[in-house]
Amino acid sequence: MGRIKITDTSLRDGHQSLWATRMTTEDMLPVLHNLDDAGYYSLEVWGGATFDVCIRYLNQDPWERLKIIRQEIKKTKLQMLLRGQSLVGYNHYPDDVVEKFVEKAAEYGIDIFRAFDALNDIRNLETCMKAIKKTGKHAQPCVVYTISPVHSVQHFVDTALRLRDMGADSICIKDMAGLLAPYASYELVQALKANLDVPIQLHTHYIGGLAIATLIKAVEAGVDIIDTASVPMAFGSSQPPVETIVRALQGTEWDTGMALHQLFGIATHFEQLRKHKGFERGVTRISDMKVFEHQVPGGMISNFHAQLEQQKAAHRIDEVLEEIPRVREDMGYPPLVTPTSQIIGIQAVLNVLMGERYKLCPGEVKDYVRGYYGKPPVPVNEEISKKIIGDEQIIQVRPADLLEPGLERARQEIAHWSDREEDALTYALFPQVALKFFEYREGRTHEDISQISARDELGDDLQDEQQPVVKMPPARVIEMQSRGDGEMSIDEIRELILILDQTSIAELELQRDDCKLNLRKSVSARQDKMETGSSSGNFTSQEENTPTVSENTAEVVAPMVGTFYEAPAPDAPPFVKLGDHVVAGQTLCILEAMKLMNEIKAEFDGTIVDILVENAEPVEYGQKLFLIEKD
Ligand code: CO
């Protein structure tokens, strides 16, 4: 028993949850000394989406931010959120990148590394845990909390015990969706305390309003550290306010010892910033609270609204909400957090829109079933797995075992820009965005870059990756910028819809490229059938030929709004060309929708007599893509 320690999340999760992660380093500076003096156990200031947003939207160097914060925060421990093998990105990175990233972050001043894996597959934490231990810093792996028939208290205790055996200095219960109810929190903390000798920390989100009670019950059960945010950045989808918790525990055996007047001083700074920048307060909407009904996080629900609206199917939201738990069950009950929330969500949307379950499965869903994200809590339903990947083998190894080292390649590819290790890491994580950022940093224009490419000063690989950026026509696709902590915030959705209505669509396209590039790479890497196709560049022939349309000709139409891609990757041959004979089940093209790659397959045998859209062209629901002369 004794004093409860508090971690402040204002500079990471707080603004990530409420302000689309848009706080700049300058916004933070004036309040750093006050935060350092307030008596916090630690300050979560880095990782999660902050890294990505720094280079993508704020044109700030995340490493520079960390350095500045470390200079100002002298007494309090600094903490970051690490997505296990995905670091601060959205896909698994090679081990050498993970090791170097952790080493650099420690060097820049991170004291506590909070690491989680979306599936609680602890193999995905092995490399980063070893790397953290090697730096001598505090390793805090997470037990990701969710509710399902397999997620019993015992399941969480077992996971925590394995994490302790990996060297955990403390364990965090990560309740990213605000699902942990007060009495469940008491039971879980009590069980963890009874089985473990390391400190237990609780991270929850306010969302439906349970969080204050959930924290208090955890305190009663013996939790050691809890997460809160300064009041202007609390409530809603963020953490509960520190002021309330400090007051609630005053005069009890758990008194935090923190002074309210100091905390209000900090809150005043953030409140002024909030008003000045027009950031929103944390509020709870009915749709947020529906998490109690469907266990679907509120941010995710609004995300579906936006997606369904785009597909002209907004009225089908209830069907999708009912389908999500079914898909989650089929997929082995993964917790809904990035990237599993997107994977489960998109499949549920497709199942409803297509009118047949698992008729259309994005590459990510296939990869999930193949085991490329790790092991689900229980195996994927066998019948469904067969429907999605046929007789393909599910990988049994840790997914990152299949990745080639990436650091040296990153170093070479940015040699033109920088020889800093930090920059190589930034590039290894977000190649396209990093290049744009380096370009900005050096004050160079886009034209300069293309001239450099033309002069062949860049490596071949890089040129290949550059080209689609320049050639790609604007696509009308909502960017599902992930909040990393599980779902997209309502504010982000609004913002993105606004962006869509404006003219800077080309810019949006550029911002999406990393994700797309990585997805396309992963699709292409796993497309073994593609090897035999002829080389690309056959578009012109299509204009010269006049399609012969007969009664036997069938149209292949777009089953959704999206972007049409003729090939699995920019430098790969197209799936099909004019005149090709195709068989039922053969992939014709990819439709990228909602940030996922959906393979469109032929439904009958025949010959391609016309291709009606250009590569990378946005297509509408029902738009004709191919004409096929049936056999
Ligand atoms: Co969080």
XYZ file of N, CA and C in Angstrom, residues 234-413:
540
model
N -8.389 15.607 -20.976
C -8.943 14.405 -20.359
C -10.374 14.189 -20.848
N -11.014 13.165 -20.336
C -12.394 12.791 -20.701
C -12.465 12.324 -22.161
N -13.674 12.109 -22.635
C -13.865 11.644 -24.007
C -13.047 10.395 -24.268
N -12.384 10.355 -25.404
C -11.615 9.157 -25.733
C -10.231 9.149 -25.093
N -9.944 10.150 -24.254
C -8.640 10.216 -23.586
C -8.678 9.589 -22.187
N -7.654 9.885 -21.389
C -7.592 9.360 -20.022
C -8.479 10.211 -19.090
N -8.751 9.710 -17.883
C -9.444 10.529 -16.895
C -8.524 11.652 -16.405
N -9.102 12.723 -15.850
C -8.292 13.865 -15.429
C -7.506 13.593 -14.147
N -6.271 14.047 -14.120
C -5.420 13.863 -12.941
C -6.009 14.562 -11.725
N -6.608 15.742 -11.969
C -7.104 16.553 -10.847
C -8.153 15.769 -10.052
N -9.057 15.082 -10.770
C -10.114 14.311 -10.109
C -9.523 13.172 -9.275
N -8.554 12.491 -9.845
C -7.957 11.342 -9.156
C -7.178 11.805 -7.922
N -6.417 12.876 -8.084
C -5.642 13.400 -6.946
C -6.595 13.777 -5.817
N -7.684 14.459 -6.169
C -8.665 14.861 -5.158
C -9.338 13.633 -4.529
N -9.671 12.661 -5.355
C -10.377 11.476 -4.854
C -9.531 10.708 -3.845
N -8.220 10.734 -4.026
C -7.346 9.946 -3.155
C -6.789 10.751 -1.985
N -7.045 12.072 -1.976
C -6.547 12.922 -0.889
C -7.067 12.434 0.461
N -6.146 12.364 1.425
C -6.542 11.990 2.773
C -6.760 10.497 2.958
N -6.492 9.702 1.916
C -6.594 8.249 2.053
C -5.176 7.691 2.148
N -5.086 6.398 2.349
C -3.758 5.778 2.416
C -3.053 5.800 1.066
N -3.827 6.124 0.015
C -3.227 6.113 -1.331
C -2.911 7.533 -1.832
N -3.072 8.529 -0.964
C -2.838 9.937 -1.336
C -1.629 10.065 -2.266
N -1.822 10.748 -3.401
C -0.733 10.880 -4.379
C 0.345 11.859 -3.915
N -0.023 12.731 -2.983
C 0.929 13.736 -2.525
C 1.125 14.868 -3.516
N 0.347 14.862 -4.585
C 0.502 15.919 -5.591
C -0.359 17.127 -5.223
N 0.125 18.324 -5.585
C -0.574 19.555 -5.201
C -1.488 20.020 -6.326
N -2.773 20.207 -5.987
C -3.751 20.599 -7.009
C -3.401 21.930 -7.674
N -2.861 22.902 -6.877
C -2.608 24.216 -7.500
C -1.549 24.114 -8.599
N -0.590 23.222 -8.403
C 0.415 23.016 -9.460
C -0.237 22.397 -10.696
N -1.123 21.433 -10.451
C -1.794 20.762 -11.568
C -2.693 21.724 -12.338
N -3.340 22.647 -11.600
C -4.187 23.627 -12.287
C -3.340 24.598 -13.108
N -2.140 24.871 -12.635
C -1.221 25.716 -13.407
C -0.917 25.081 -14.757
N -0.654 23.793 -14.723
C -0.378 23.042 -15.962
C -1.633 23.037 -16.844
N -2.784 22.779 -16.222
C -4.045 22.722 -16.970
C -4.318 24.052 -17.665
N -3.973 25.165 -17.006
C -4.212 26.487 -17.590
C -3.436 26.647 -18.891
N -2.204 26.164 -18.884
C -1.413 26.241 -20.125
C -2.105 25.470 -21.251
N -2.496 24.241 -20.956
C -3.117 23.409 -21.997
C -4.469 23.982 -22.431
N -5.194 24.591 -21.497
C -6.499 25.159 -21.840
C -6.326 26.350 -22.790
N -5.306 27.174 -22.509
C -5.042 28.310 -23.405
C -4.655 27.806 -24.790
N -3.829 26.789 -24.796
C -3.401 26.197 -26.064
C -4.619 25.658 -26.831
N -5.486 24.983 -26.117
C -6.687 24.391 -26.696
C -7.544 25.452 -27.376
N -7.762 26.562 -26.632
C -8.598 27.637 -27.191
C -7.904 28.289 -28.384
N -6.616 28.527 -28.208
C -5.848 29.208 -29.253
C -5.857 28.408 -30.551
N -5.714 27.096 -30.449
C -5.602 26.269 -31.651
C -6.941 25.671 -32.092
N -7.982 25.938 -31.311
C -9.297 25.419 -31.683
C -9.428 23.908 -31.489
N -8.635 23.342 -30.594
C -8.748 21.907 -30.300
C -10.010 21.655 -29.481
N -10.508 20.422 -29.579
C -11.766 20.111 -28.892
C -11.584 19.536 -27.498
N -12.627 19.651 -26.717
C -12.675 19.013 -25.406
C -13.022 17.531 -25.567
N -12.656 16.752 -24.561
C -13.072 15.349 -24.581
C -14.518 15.231 -24.133
N -15.368 14.715 -25.001
C -16.775 14.506 -24.627
C -17.154 13.060 -24.950
N -18.210 12.603 -24.340
C -18.696 11.250 -24.625
C -20.020 11.343 -25.367
N -20.054 10.775 -26.547
C -21.273 10.752 -27.355
C -21.983 9.413 -27.163
N -23.227 9.352 -27.562
C -23.967 8.088 -27.406
C -23.262 6.982 -28.183
N -22.781 7.350 -29.389
C -22.109 6.323 -30.207
C -20.868 5.796 -29.498
N -20.188 6.670 -28.735
C -19.023 6.206 -27.971
C -19.454 5.203 -26.912
N -20.581 5.529 -26.277
C -21.022 4.707 -25.160
C -21.561 3.357 -25.635
N -21.870 3.276 -26.921
C -22.355 2.000 -27.458
C -21.292 0.912 -27.412
N -20.085 1.303 -27.041
C -19.039 0.304 -26.825
C -19.533 -0.742 -25.820
N -20.400 -0.321 -24.910
C -20.930 -1.256 -23.915
C -21.801 -2.337 -24.567
N -22.430 -1.960 -25.693
C -23.359 -2.861 -26.357
C -22.644 -3.810 -27.321
N -21.735 -3.239 -28.125
C -21.098 -4.048 -29.185
C -19.631 -4.352 -28.900
N -19.071 -3.724 -27.899
C -17.636 -3.777 -27.635
C -16.833 -3.230 -28.804
N -17.498 -2.489 -29.671
C -16.785 -1.852 -30.766
C -16.463 -0.432 -30.321
N -15.165 -0.066 -30.257
C -14.800 1.265 -29.788
C -15.494 2.370 -30.588
N -15.862 3.447 -29.896
C -16.603 4.540 -30.517
C -15.941 5.099 -31.763
N -14.618 5.272 -31.690
C -13.889 5.809 -32.838
C -14.068 4.913 -34.056
N -14.118 3.629 -33.787
C -14.263 2.669 -34.864
C -15.663 2.773 -35.469
N -16.657 2.993 -34.618
C -18.025 3.115 -35.126
C -18.132 4.311 -36.069
N -17.551 5.447 -35.658
C -17.664 6.615 -36.538
C -16.867 6.392 -37.815
N -15.791 5.625 -37.699
C -15.011 5.262 -38.869
C -15.883 4.504 -39.875
N -16.671 3.567 -39.365
C -17.542 2.785 -40.243
C -18.597 3.663 -40.901
N -19.115 4.613 -40.119
C -20.093 5.542 -40.690
C -19.499 6.202 -41.923
N -18.268 6.689 -41.782
C -17.599 7.382 -42.885
C -17.388 6.428 -44.055
N -16.929 5.217 -43.765
C -16.661 4.252 -44.841
C -17.946 3.855 -45.564
N -18.980 3.590 -44.769
C -20.242 3.154 -45.372
C -20.867 4.268 -46.190
N -20.711 5.497 -45.705
C -21.248 6.634 -46.442
C -20.577 6.709 -47.807
N -19.268 6.480 -47.786
C -18.499 6.517 -49.016
C -18.983 5.438 -49.981
N -19.362 4.312 -49.440
C -19.846 3.212 -50.273
C -21.356 3.323 -50.488
N -21.926 4.460 -50.138
C -23.368 4.717 -50.275
C -24.192 3.654 -49.547
N -23.738 3.287 -48.361
C -24.442 2.240 -47.616
C -24.539 2.590 -46.133
N -24.681 3.897 -45.852
C -24.682 4.350 -44.463
C -25.800 3.704 -43.644
N -26.893 3.333 -44.347
C -28.035 2.757 -43.639
C -27.753 1.344 -43.146
N -26.606 0.790 -43.504
C -26.330 -0.599 -43.119
C -25.424 -0.709 -41.894
N -25.258 0.404 -41.189
C -24.352 0.428 -40.042
C -24.709 -0.626 -38.989
N -26.010 -0.814 -38.743
C -26.397 -1.772 -37.705
C -26.008 -3.201 -38.086
N -26.155 -3.508 -39.386
C -25.735 -4.838 -39.854
C -24.242 -5.035 -39.637
N -23.468 -3.962 -39.913
C -22.016 -4.051 -39.737
C -21.678 -4.241 -38.256
N -22.363 -3.496 -37.404
C -22.084 -3.621 -35.969
C -22.410 -5.017 -35.451
N -23.405 -5.644 -36.063
C -23.715 -7.025 -35.662
C -22.720 -8.018 -36.257
N -22.174 -7.660 -37.411
C -21.239 -8.564 -38.091
C -19.850 -8.552 -37.424
N -19.469 -7.423 -36.854
C -18.124 -7.312 -36.257
C -17.846 -8.409 -35.217
N -18.731 -8.596 -34.231
C -18.442 -9.653 -33.248
C -18.353 -11.041 -33.884
N -19.128 -11.275 -34.957
C -19.070 -12.573 -35.620
C -17.721 -12.773 -36.316
N -17.263 -11.713 -37.012
C -15.957 -11.811 -37.684
C -14.854 -11.979 -36.631
N -15.003 -11.250 -35.526
C -13.984 -11.339 -34.478
C -13.932 -12.763 -33.918
N -15.087 -13.364 -33.761
C -15.136 -14.754 -33.293
C -14.457 -15.679 -34.313
N -14.821 -15.515 -35.610
C -14.200 -16.330 -36.668
C -12.676 -16.212 -36.637
N -12.200 -15.001 -36.324
C -10.764 -14.716 -36.403
C -10.022 -15.054 -35.106
N -10.708 -15.674 -34.161
C -10.031 -16.102 -32.936
C -9.964 -15.045 -31.850
N -10.956 -14.170 -31.816
C -11.098 -13.168 -30.753
C -9.889 -12.254 -30.546
N -9.370 -11.621 -31.592
C -8.287 -10.655 -31.351
C -8.823 -9.427 -30.609
N -8.034 -8.823 -29.721
C -8.434 -7.534 -29.170
C -8.553 -6.531 -30.322
N -9.465 -5.578 -30.237
C -9.615 -4.616 -31.327
C -8.710 -3.413 -31.090
N -7.544 -3.469 -31.686
C -6.553 -2.396 -31.564
C -5.780 -2.416 -32.878
N -5.146 -1.308 -33.254
C -4.387 -1.304 -34.506
C -3.399 -2.459 -34.538
N -3.324 -3.276 -35.585
C -4.083 -3.171 -36.829
C -5.314 -4.093 -36.869
N -5.532 -4.877 -35.790
C -6.626 -5.848 -35.848
C -7.993 -5.172 -35.960
N -8.142 -3.972 -35.383
C -9.439 -3.297 -35.473
C -9.777 -3.004 -36.926
N -8.777 -2.581 -37.702
C -9.021 -2.314 -39.120
C -9.312 -3.615 -39.874
N -8.558 -4.643 -39.540
C -8.702 -5.919 -40.256
C -10.093 -6.523 -40.022
N -10.515 -6.576 -38.783
C -11.837 -7.118 -38.453
C -12.917 -6.213 -39.025
N -12.710 -4.907 -38.870
C -13.708 -3.930 -39.302
C -13.960 -3.991 -40.798
N -12.908 -3.991 -41.581
C -13.077 -3.978 -43.036
C -13.754 -5.257 -43.509
N -13.391 -6.375 -42.886
C -13.992 -7.645 -43.310
C -15.489 -7.653 -42.994
N -15.849 -7.083 -41.854
C -17.270 -7.004 -41.502
C -18.016 -6.132 -42.516
N -17.411 -5.006 -42.882
C -18.028 -4.124 -43.879
C -18.202 -4.866 -45.198
N -17.152 -5.558 -45.623
C -17.217 -6.280 -46.904
C -18.245 -7.405 -46.860
N -18.301 -8.118 -45.741
C -19.272 -9.210 -45.621
C -20.694 -8.687 -45.797
N -20.957 -7.509 -45.246
C -22.297 -6.930 -45.362
C -22.533 -6.409 -46.784
N -21.558 -5.680 -47.309
C -21.743 -5.063 -48.625
C -21.828 -6.094 -49.751
N -21.056 -7.168 -49.637
C -21.011 -8.160 -50.709
C -22.197 -9.111 -50.649
N -22.897 -9.148 -49.513
C -24.041 -10.031 -49.395
C -23.654 -11.491 -49.214
N -22.358 -11.752 -49.142
C -21.888 -13.107 -48.878
C -20.644 -12.994 -48.020
N -20.608 -13.756 -46.937
C -19.483 -13.635 -46.016
C -18.185 -14.160 -46.642
N -17.137 -13.397 -46.493
C -15.782 -13.755 -46.957
C -15.707 -14.019 -48.463
N -16.613 -13.400 -49.206
C -16.529 -13.523 -50.660
C -15.326 -12.711 -51.141
N -15.162 -11.545 -50.544
C -14.037 -10.677 -50.884
C -13.224 -10.459 -49.616
N -11.943 -10.783 -49.684
C -11.075 -10.616 -48.516
C -9.847 -9.810 -48.891
N -9.605 -8.705 -48.192
C -8.409 -7.913 -48.467
C -7.142 -8.710 -48.144
N -6.045 -8.306 -48.750
C -4.761 -8.957 -48.507
C -4.421 -9.038 -47.033
N -4.789 -8.011 -46.286
C -4.447 -7.982 -44.861
C -5.184 -9.071 -44.096
N -6.440 -9.312 -44.503
C -7.206 -10.363 -43.828
C -6.571 -11.721 -44.129
N -6.166 -11.900 -45.395
C -5.496 -13.151 -45.767
C -4.205 -13.311 -44.970
N -3.446 -12.221 -44.898
C -2.187 -12.282 -44.150
C -2.426 -12.588 -42.677
N -3.488 -12.012 -42.144
C -3.829 -12.291 -40.746
C -4.083 -13.790 -40.573
N -4.886 -14.357 -41.489
C -5.213 -15.786 -41.405
C -3.953 -16.636 -41.610
N -3.063 -16.154 -42.481
C -1.807 -16.884 -42.724
C -0.858 -16.825 -41.530
N -1.144 -15.923 -40.587
C -0.300 -15.833 -39.395
C 0.755 -14.745 -39.451
N 0.652 -13.838 -40.419
C 1.674 -12.805 -40.573
C 1.604 -11.700 -39.513
N 0.534 -11.680 -38.733
C 0.471 -10.694 -37.642
C 0.747 -11.359 -36.300
N 0.867 -12.679 -36.314
C 1.074 -13.419 -35.075
C -0.069 -14.393 -34.856
N -0.020 -15.025 -33.678
C -1.042 -16.032 -33.347
C -2.238 -15.364 -32.696
N -3.449 -15.594 -33.216
C -4.645 -15.081 -32.530
C -4.822 -15.816 -31.195
N -5.597 -15.228 -30.277
C -5.808 -15.870 -28.971
C -6.271 -17.322 -29.097
N -7.178 -17.602 -30.036
C -7.493 -18.989 -30.393
C -7.427 -19.088 -31.922
N -7.194 -20.294 -32.482
C -7.040 -20.399 -33.937
C -8.254 -19.867 -34.703
N -8.010 -19.392 -35.905
C -9.076 -18.921 -36.787
C -9.984 -20.118 -37.110
N -11.271 -19.878 -37.141
C -12.249 -20.902 -37.504
C -11.801 -21.633 -38.772
N -11.719 -22.959 -38.687
C -11.093 -23.738 -39.749
C -11.789 -23.583 -41.103
N -13.103 -23.632 -41.062
C -13.892 -23.531 -42.284
C -13.670 -22.167 -42.954
N -13.684 -21.115 -42.127
C -13.488 -19.757 -42.633
C -12.065 -19.616 -43.193
N -11.117 -20.170 -42.470
C -9.725 -20.111 -42.910
C -9.589 -20.743 -44.292
N -10.251 -21.874 -44.486
C -10.203 -22.567 -45.772
C -10.813 -21.701 -46.873
N -11.890 -21.032 -46.519
C -12.555 -20.180 -47.503
C -11.652 -19.002 -47.900
N -10.861 -18.531 -46.951
C -10.052 -17.340 -47.207
C -8.714 -17.677 -47.875
N -8.010 -18.697 -47.388
C -6.688 -18.978 -47.956
C -6.554 -20.395 -48.534
N -7.662 -21.104 -48.623
C -7.609 -22.442 -49.208
C -6.730 -23.375 -48.397
N -5.849 -24.085 -49.082
C -5.014 -25.072 -48.393
C -3.652 -24.512 -47.999
N -3.492 -23.196 -48.166
C -2.208 -22.581 -47.794
C -1.852 -22.881 -46.347
N -0.579 -23.051 -46.112
C -0.103 -23.315 -44.760
C -0.121 -22.031 -43.938
N -0.460 -22.167 -42.674
C -0.369 -21.039 -41.750
C 1.046 -21.040 -41.175
N 1.687 -19.893 -41.184
C 3.079 -19.889 -40.707
C 3.110 -20.152 -39.210
N 4.102 -20.908 -38.778
C 4.219 -21.231 -37.362
C 5.295 -20.400 -36.689
N 6.157 -19.760 -37.501
C 7.246 -18.970 -36.921
C 6.762 -17.579 -36.536
N 7.604 -16.888 -35.790
C 7.341 -15.482 -35.472
C 7.380 -14.707 -36.794
N 6.355 -13.858 -37.072
C 6.294 -13.203 -38.388
C 7.599 -12.504 -38.794
N 8.255 -11.824 -37.852
C 9.459 -11.069 -38.219
C 10.621 -11.975 -38.612
N 10.518 -13.288 -38.313
C 11.562 -14.215 -38.761
C 11.620 -14.276 -40.280
N 10.549 -13.858 -40.928
C 10.489 -13.923 -42.385
C 10.994 -12.641 -43.049
N 11.370 -11.648 -42.223
C 11.778 -10.361 -42.796
C 13.291 -10.272 -42.943
N 13.733 -9.702 -44.055
C 15.154 -9.444 -44.276
C 15.567 -8.249 -43.436
N 16.844 -8.205 -43.008
C 17.302 -7.003 -42.295
C 17.045 -5.756 -43.135
N 16.744 -4.627 -42.483
C 16.341 -3.448 -43.240
C 17.173 -2.204 -43.011
N 18.036 -2.237 -42.005
C 18.721 -1.004 -41.618
C 19.765 -0.561 -42.644
N 20.546 -1.538 -43.104
C 21.616 -1.185 -44.037
C 21.025 -0.635 -45.339
N 19.942 -1.263 -45.773
C 19.279 -0.804 -46.989
C 18.777 0.631 -46.806
N 18.179 0.883 -45.621
C 17.685 2.233 -45.337
C 18.840 3.239 -45.368
N 19.961 2.864 -44.769
C 21.137 3.753 -44.760
C 21.549 4.103 -46.179
N 21.613 3.085 -47.015
C 22.046 3.318 -48.398
C 21.052 4.193 -49.142
N 19.781 3.920 -48.923
C 18.774 4.637 -49.700
C 18.643 6.110 -49.322
